[in-house]
XYZ file of C-alpha atoms in Angstrom:
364
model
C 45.447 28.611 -24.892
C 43.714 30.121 -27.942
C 43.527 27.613 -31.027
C 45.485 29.387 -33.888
C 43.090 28.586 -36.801
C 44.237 29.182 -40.642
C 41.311 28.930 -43.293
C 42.238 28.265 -47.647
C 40.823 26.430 -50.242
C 42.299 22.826 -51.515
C 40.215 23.103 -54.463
C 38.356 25.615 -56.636
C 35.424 26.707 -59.379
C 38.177 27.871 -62.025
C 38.752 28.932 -65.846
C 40.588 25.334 -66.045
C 37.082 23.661 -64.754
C 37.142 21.864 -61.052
C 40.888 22.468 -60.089
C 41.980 20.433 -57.117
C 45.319 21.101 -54.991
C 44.387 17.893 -52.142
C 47.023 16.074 -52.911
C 49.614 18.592 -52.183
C 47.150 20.046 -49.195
C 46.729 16.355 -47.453
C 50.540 15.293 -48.612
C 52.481 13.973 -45.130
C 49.734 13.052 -43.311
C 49.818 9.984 -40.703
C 45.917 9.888 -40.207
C 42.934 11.087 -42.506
C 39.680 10.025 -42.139
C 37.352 10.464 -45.494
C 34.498 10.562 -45.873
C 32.170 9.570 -48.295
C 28.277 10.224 -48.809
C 25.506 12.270 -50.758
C 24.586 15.703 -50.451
C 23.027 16.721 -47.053
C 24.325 13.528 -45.311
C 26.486 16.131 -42.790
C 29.870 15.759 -43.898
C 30.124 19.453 -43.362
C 28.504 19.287 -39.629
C 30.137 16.798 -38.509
C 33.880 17.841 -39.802
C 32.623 21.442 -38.096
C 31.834 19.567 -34.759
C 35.418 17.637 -34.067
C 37.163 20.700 -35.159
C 35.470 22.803 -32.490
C 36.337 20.375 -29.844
C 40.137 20.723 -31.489
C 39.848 24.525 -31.096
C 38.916 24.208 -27.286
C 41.844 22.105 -26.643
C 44.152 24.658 -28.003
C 45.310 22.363 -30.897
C 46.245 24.179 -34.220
C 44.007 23.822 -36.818
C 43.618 24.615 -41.000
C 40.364 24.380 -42.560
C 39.532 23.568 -46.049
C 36.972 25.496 -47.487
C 34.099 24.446 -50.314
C 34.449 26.903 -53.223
C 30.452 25.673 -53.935
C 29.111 26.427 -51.179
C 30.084 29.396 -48.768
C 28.968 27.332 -45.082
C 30.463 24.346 -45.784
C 33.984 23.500 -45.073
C 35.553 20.389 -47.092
C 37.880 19.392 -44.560
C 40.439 19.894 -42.001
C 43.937 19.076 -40.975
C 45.900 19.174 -37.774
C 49.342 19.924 -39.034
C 50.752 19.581 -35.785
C 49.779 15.902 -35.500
C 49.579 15.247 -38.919
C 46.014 14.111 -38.743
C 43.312 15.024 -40.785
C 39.407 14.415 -42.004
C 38.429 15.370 -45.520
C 35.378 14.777 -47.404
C 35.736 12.448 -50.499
C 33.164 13.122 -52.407
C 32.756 14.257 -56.077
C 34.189 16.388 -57.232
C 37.151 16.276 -55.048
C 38.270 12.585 -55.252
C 40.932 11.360 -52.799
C 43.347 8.963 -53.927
C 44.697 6.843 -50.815
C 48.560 5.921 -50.447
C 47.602 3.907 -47.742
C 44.158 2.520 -47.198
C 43.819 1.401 -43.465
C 47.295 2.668 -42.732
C 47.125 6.011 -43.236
C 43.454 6.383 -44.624
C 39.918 5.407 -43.099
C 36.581 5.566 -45.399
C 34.074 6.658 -43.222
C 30.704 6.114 -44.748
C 27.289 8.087 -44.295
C 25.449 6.237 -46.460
C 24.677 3.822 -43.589
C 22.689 6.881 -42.001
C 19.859 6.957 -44.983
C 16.693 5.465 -45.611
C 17.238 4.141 -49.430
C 13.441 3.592 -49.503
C 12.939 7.488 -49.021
C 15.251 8.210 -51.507
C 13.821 5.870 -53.926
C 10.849 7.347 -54.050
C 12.385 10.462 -55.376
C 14.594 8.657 -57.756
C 13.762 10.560 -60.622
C 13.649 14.208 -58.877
C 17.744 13.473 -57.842
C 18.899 12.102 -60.826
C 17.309 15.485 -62.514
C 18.734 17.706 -60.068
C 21.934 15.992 -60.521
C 22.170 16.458 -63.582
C 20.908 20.064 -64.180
C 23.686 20.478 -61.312
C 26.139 19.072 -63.464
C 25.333 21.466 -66.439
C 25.408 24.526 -64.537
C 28.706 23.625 -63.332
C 29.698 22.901 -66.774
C 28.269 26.668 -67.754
C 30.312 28.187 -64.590
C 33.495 26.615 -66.172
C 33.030 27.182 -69.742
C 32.250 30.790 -68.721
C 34.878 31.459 -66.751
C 37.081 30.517 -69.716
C 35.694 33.125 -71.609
C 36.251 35.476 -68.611
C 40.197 34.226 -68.729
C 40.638 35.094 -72.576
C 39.213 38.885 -72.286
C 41.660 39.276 -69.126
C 44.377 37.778 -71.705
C 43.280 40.316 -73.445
C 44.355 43.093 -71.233
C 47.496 40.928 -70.029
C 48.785 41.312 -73.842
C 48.656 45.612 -73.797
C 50.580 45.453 -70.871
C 52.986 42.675 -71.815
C 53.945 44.773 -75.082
C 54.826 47.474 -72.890
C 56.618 45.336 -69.682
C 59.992 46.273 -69.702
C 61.276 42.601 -68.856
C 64.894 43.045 -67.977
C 63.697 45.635 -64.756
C 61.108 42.678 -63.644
C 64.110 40.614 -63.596
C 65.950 42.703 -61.748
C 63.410 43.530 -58.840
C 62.919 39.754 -58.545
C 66.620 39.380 -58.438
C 66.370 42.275 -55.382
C 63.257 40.769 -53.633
C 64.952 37.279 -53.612
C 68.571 39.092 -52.047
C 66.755 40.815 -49.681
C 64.416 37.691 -48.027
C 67.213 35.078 -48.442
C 70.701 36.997 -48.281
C 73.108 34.373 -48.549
C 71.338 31.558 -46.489
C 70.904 28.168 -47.019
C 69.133 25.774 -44.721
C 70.628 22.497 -44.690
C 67.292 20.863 -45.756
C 65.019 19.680 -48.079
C 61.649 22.065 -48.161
C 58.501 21.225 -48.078
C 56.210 22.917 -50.673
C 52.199 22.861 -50.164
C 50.196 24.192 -52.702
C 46.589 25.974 -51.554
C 44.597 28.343 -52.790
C 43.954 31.569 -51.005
C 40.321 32.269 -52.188
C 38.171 30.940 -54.622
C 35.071 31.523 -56.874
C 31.976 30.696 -55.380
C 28.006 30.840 -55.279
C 28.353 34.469 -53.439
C 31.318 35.882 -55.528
C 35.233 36.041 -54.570
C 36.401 34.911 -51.669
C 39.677 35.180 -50.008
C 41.660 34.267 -46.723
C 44.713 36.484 -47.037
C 44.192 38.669 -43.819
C 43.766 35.296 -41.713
C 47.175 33.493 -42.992
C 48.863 36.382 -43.080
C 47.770 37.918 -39.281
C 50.865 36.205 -37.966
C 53.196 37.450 -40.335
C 56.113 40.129 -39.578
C 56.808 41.150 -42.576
C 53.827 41.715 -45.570
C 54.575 42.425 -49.124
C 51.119 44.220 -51.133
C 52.343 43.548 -54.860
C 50.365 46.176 -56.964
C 50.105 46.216 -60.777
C 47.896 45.133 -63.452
C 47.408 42.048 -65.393
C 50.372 40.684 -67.112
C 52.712 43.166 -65.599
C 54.539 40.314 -63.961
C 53.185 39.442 -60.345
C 52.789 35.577 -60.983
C 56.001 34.989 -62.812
C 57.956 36.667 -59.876
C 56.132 35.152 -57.515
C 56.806 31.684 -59.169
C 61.213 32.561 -59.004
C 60.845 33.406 -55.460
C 59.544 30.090 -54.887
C 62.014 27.824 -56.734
C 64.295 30.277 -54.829
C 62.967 29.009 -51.199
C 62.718 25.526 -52.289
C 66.710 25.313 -53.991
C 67.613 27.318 -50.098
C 65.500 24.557 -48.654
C 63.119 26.967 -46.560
C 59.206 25.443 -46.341
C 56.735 27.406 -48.576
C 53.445 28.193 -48.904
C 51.972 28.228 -52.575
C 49.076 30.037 -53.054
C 47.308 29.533 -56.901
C 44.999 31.647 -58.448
C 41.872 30.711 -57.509
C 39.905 32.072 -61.506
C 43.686 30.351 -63.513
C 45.174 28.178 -61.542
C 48.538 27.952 -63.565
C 49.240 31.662 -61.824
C 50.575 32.366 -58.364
C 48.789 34.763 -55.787
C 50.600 34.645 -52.831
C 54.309 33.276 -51.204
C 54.273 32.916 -47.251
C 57.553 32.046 -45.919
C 56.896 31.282 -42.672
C 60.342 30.510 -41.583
C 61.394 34.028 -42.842
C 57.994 35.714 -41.132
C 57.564 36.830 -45.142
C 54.481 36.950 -46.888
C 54.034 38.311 -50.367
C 50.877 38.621 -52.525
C 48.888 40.166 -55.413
C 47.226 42.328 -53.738
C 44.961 43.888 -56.705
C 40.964 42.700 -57.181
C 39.380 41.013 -56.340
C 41.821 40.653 -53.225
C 42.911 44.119 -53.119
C 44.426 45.323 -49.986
C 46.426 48.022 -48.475
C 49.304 47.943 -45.720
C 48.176 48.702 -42.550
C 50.687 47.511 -40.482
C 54.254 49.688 -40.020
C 56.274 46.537 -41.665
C 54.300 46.349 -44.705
C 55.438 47.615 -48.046
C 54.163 47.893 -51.561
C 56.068 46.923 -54.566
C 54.484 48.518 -57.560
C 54.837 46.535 -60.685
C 53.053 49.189 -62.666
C 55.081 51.804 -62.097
C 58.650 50.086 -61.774
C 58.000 48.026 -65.152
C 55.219 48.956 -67.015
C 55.634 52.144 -69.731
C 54.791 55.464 -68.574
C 51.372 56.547 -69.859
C 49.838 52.910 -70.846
C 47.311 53.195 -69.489
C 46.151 56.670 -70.756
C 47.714 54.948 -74.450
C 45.220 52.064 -74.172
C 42.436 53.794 -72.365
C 39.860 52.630 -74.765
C 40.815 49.400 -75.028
C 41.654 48.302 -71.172
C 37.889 49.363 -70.561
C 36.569 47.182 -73.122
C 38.151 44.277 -72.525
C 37.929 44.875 -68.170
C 33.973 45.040 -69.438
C 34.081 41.564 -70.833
C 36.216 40.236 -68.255
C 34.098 41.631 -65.295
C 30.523 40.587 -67.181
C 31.612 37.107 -68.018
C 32.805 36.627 -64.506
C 29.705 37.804 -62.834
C 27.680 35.396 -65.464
C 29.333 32.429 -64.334
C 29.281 33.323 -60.882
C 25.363 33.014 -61.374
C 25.686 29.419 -62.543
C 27.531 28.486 -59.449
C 24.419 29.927 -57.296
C 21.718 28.461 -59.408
C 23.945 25.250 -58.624
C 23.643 26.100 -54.906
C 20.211 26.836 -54.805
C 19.355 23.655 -56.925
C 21.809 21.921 -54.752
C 19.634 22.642 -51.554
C 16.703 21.254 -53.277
C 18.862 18.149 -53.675
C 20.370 18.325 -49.818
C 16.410 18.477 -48.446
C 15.780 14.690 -50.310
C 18.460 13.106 -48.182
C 18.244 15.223 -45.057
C 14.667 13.982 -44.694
C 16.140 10.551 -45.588
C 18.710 10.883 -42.830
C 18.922 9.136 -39.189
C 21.266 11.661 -37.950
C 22.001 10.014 -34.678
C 24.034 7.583 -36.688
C 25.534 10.319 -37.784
C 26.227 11.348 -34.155
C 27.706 8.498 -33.357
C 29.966 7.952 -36.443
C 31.262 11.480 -35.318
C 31.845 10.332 -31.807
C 33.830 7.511 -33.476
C 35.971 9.789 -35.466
C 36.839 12.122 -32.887
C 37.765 9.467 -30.272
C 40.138 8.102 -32.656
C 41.699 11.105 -33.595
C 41.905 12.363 -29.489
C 43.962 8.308 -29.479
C 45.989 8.793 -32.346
C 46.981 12.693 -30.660
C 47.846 10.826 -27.101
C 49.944 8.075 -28.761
C-alpha cells in the first residue's frame, strides 16, 4: 500500500520575524518525541530515517518542513495514530502539555565530544551570533518588503468594490456548504503552505491538494480581497462544524493562502506569485477577484505607480532572501564543528529507540 505523504511548513522566515504555527500543527497528539540538540547533531537524519520506515509500512504521514534550510525537515506527524517527533530546538520552542505523558525529550547532546567543541568555543559563539544578525536582517527586511506591497494593496483597495466581494463570498460559502451542518465540533489546524527560505519561495500546494476533487485558483492582485474571503469561509466551516485546513501566508502571516476542506473534497487558494498556478484538472475553476471586484482600467490608471512599488517589493524581498542564505552557508560552517564532534552511532541507536517506541505505541 503506497504511504500517502503530505509536506507544509509549521513555522516560517516572515515580515512578522520567526512565525511559528506548532502549537496548532502538533495540537491532539497522544505521542511526540522532541528533540533537542545543536546544529549538525542529526535531528534532521534521523526524523528522515523513522519516517521512511513509516512510508514502507503504508502508514500516512505529514512532514514539517525547515523554512532555513531547504534539506532539512523539522518534524513529522502520524495523524492517523496521533504520534509524532519534532525537533525542539531554537527557534521553534515546544511547550509540553504533558511531559512524560504525552511528550519525550530526546537528547543528542549525549552524542558529542564537549572537549572538541571547546576547543572551538570562540569560532561557535561567533558564528552564532553573526547567524543571529542575519536573521535579524532577513526579518527587518522583509518588513520593508511588506510595507511597499501595502503599498500596492492601498491602489487597489480604493478601487475594491466591497459590497460585490461580499457577495461572491456569500456565493462561494452557499455553494460548498448548502444548507449543511455537521453535528460536530471542527477541528481547525493552522499550517503554512510554503515559506521563505535560503533558495527563495517555496510551496506545497500541488502535494496537499493532489487528492482533492474539487480546486479553486483564486486570481487577483494584492488587496483585492483573497485573504479576507478566505478568512469568512473558514469561520463558515468551523460554525457548520466541518474540519479545516488553514493555510497562512508564509511573507505576513496575519493573511490566509489557502482553505482545504477535506470533508467537502474542496480546496481553495491564492493562486497568484509566488504560488501561481493554473487549473489543469476538468474540476478546477478560477474565481477572478480582479475582474469581479476591482475597477475596470486600474491597472492601466495606476500603471506608474503599481511598477514602482512591485520594484520595491520584489528588490527588498530578494535582499532578505540573501540574508537567509548567508545564514545557511554560515550555518554549515557551524554544522561541520559538531558533526566532527559527533559519535553518530549513539545517534543510531537513540533512533532505534525512537522508532521502536513509536512501532509499540502504533500496535497498542
Amino acid at each position: 500500500m503506497k504511504a500517502k505523504i503530505r509536506h507544509y511548513y509549521a513555522g516560517g522566515n516572515t515580515a512578522k520575524g520567526f512565525y511559528s504555527l506548532y502549537d496548532s500543527a502538533l495540537e491532539g497528539l497522544d505521542r511526540l518525541f522532541i528533540l533537542k540538540g545543536g546544529p549538525g547533531n542529526g535531528k534532521s537524519s534521523l526524523m528522515k530515517n523513522i519516517g521512511s520506515v513509516m512510508e514502507e509500512k503504508g502508514y500516512e504521514i505529514e512532514y514539517l518542513h525547515c523554512s532555513s534550510d531547504n534539506n532539512s525537515i523539522d518534524g513529522f506527524i502520524l495523524p492517523t495514530y496521533k504520534v509524532g517527533i519534532v525537533d525542539g530546538t531554537a527557534p521553534h520552542i515546544i511547550e509540553p502539555k504533558a511531559p512524560g505523558v504525552i511528550e519525550e525529550y530526546v537528547n543528542l547532546g549525549v552524542a558529542w565530544d564537549s572537549n572538541k567543541l571547546a576547543a572551538h568555543k570562540n569560532t561557535i559563539l561567533k558564528l552564532n551570533e553573526i547567524i543571529s544578525l542575519k536573521f535579524e536582517k532577513a526579518y527587518e527586511t522583509f518588513a520593508e518588503a511588506l510595507r511597499a506591497h501595502d503599498d500596492i494593496e492601498d491602489i487597489y483597495i480604493a478601487n475594491m468594490d466591497f459590497s460585490e466581494a461580499n457577495c461572491l463570498t456569500e456565493e462561494l460559502i452557499s455553494t460548498f456548504f448548502g444548507e449543511e451542518n455537521l453535528l460536530k465540533e471542527s477541528t481547525i489546524k493552522h499550517r503554512f503552505l510554503g515559506a521563505a527560505t535560503p533558495n527563495g519561495a517555496v510551496d506545497f500546494i500541488q502535494n496537499l491538494t493532489e487528492d482533492i476533487e474539487k480546486r479553486y485558483f483564486i486570481k487577483g492582485r494584492a488587496g483585492s480581497g483573497k485573504s479576507t474571503m478566505l478568512k469568512k469561509i473558514v469561520s463558515a466551516a468551523e460554525a457548520r462544524g466541518f474540519d479545516t485546513e488553514v493555510y497562512h501566508c508564509g511573507f505576513d502571516p496575519n493573511s490566509l493562502d489557502m482553505v482545504i476542506l477535506r470533508e467537502k473534497g474542496i480546496a481553495i487558494f491564492d493562486s497568484t506569485a509566488p504560488h501561481e498556478y493554473f487549473p489543469d484538472r476538468a474540476s478546477d475553476e478560477i474565481i477572478d477577484m480582479y475582474k469581479r471586484c476591482i475597477k475596470q482600467g486600474t491597472d492601466e490608471k495606476y500603471a506608474d505607480a503599481i511598477a514602482r512599488t512591485t520594484k520595491a517589493y520584489k528588490d527588498k524581498m530578494k535582499e532578505a532572501i540573501g540574508y537567509l542564505a548567508e545564514a545557511k552557508e554560515l550555518r554549515n560552517e557551524l554544522e561541520a564543528f559538531y558533526i566532527e564532534a559527533m559519535d553518530f552511532t549513539k545517534v543510531d541507536e537513540l533512533q532505534q529507540n525512537i522508532l521502536d517506541q513509536i512501532e509499540l505505541f502504533i500496535a497498542q
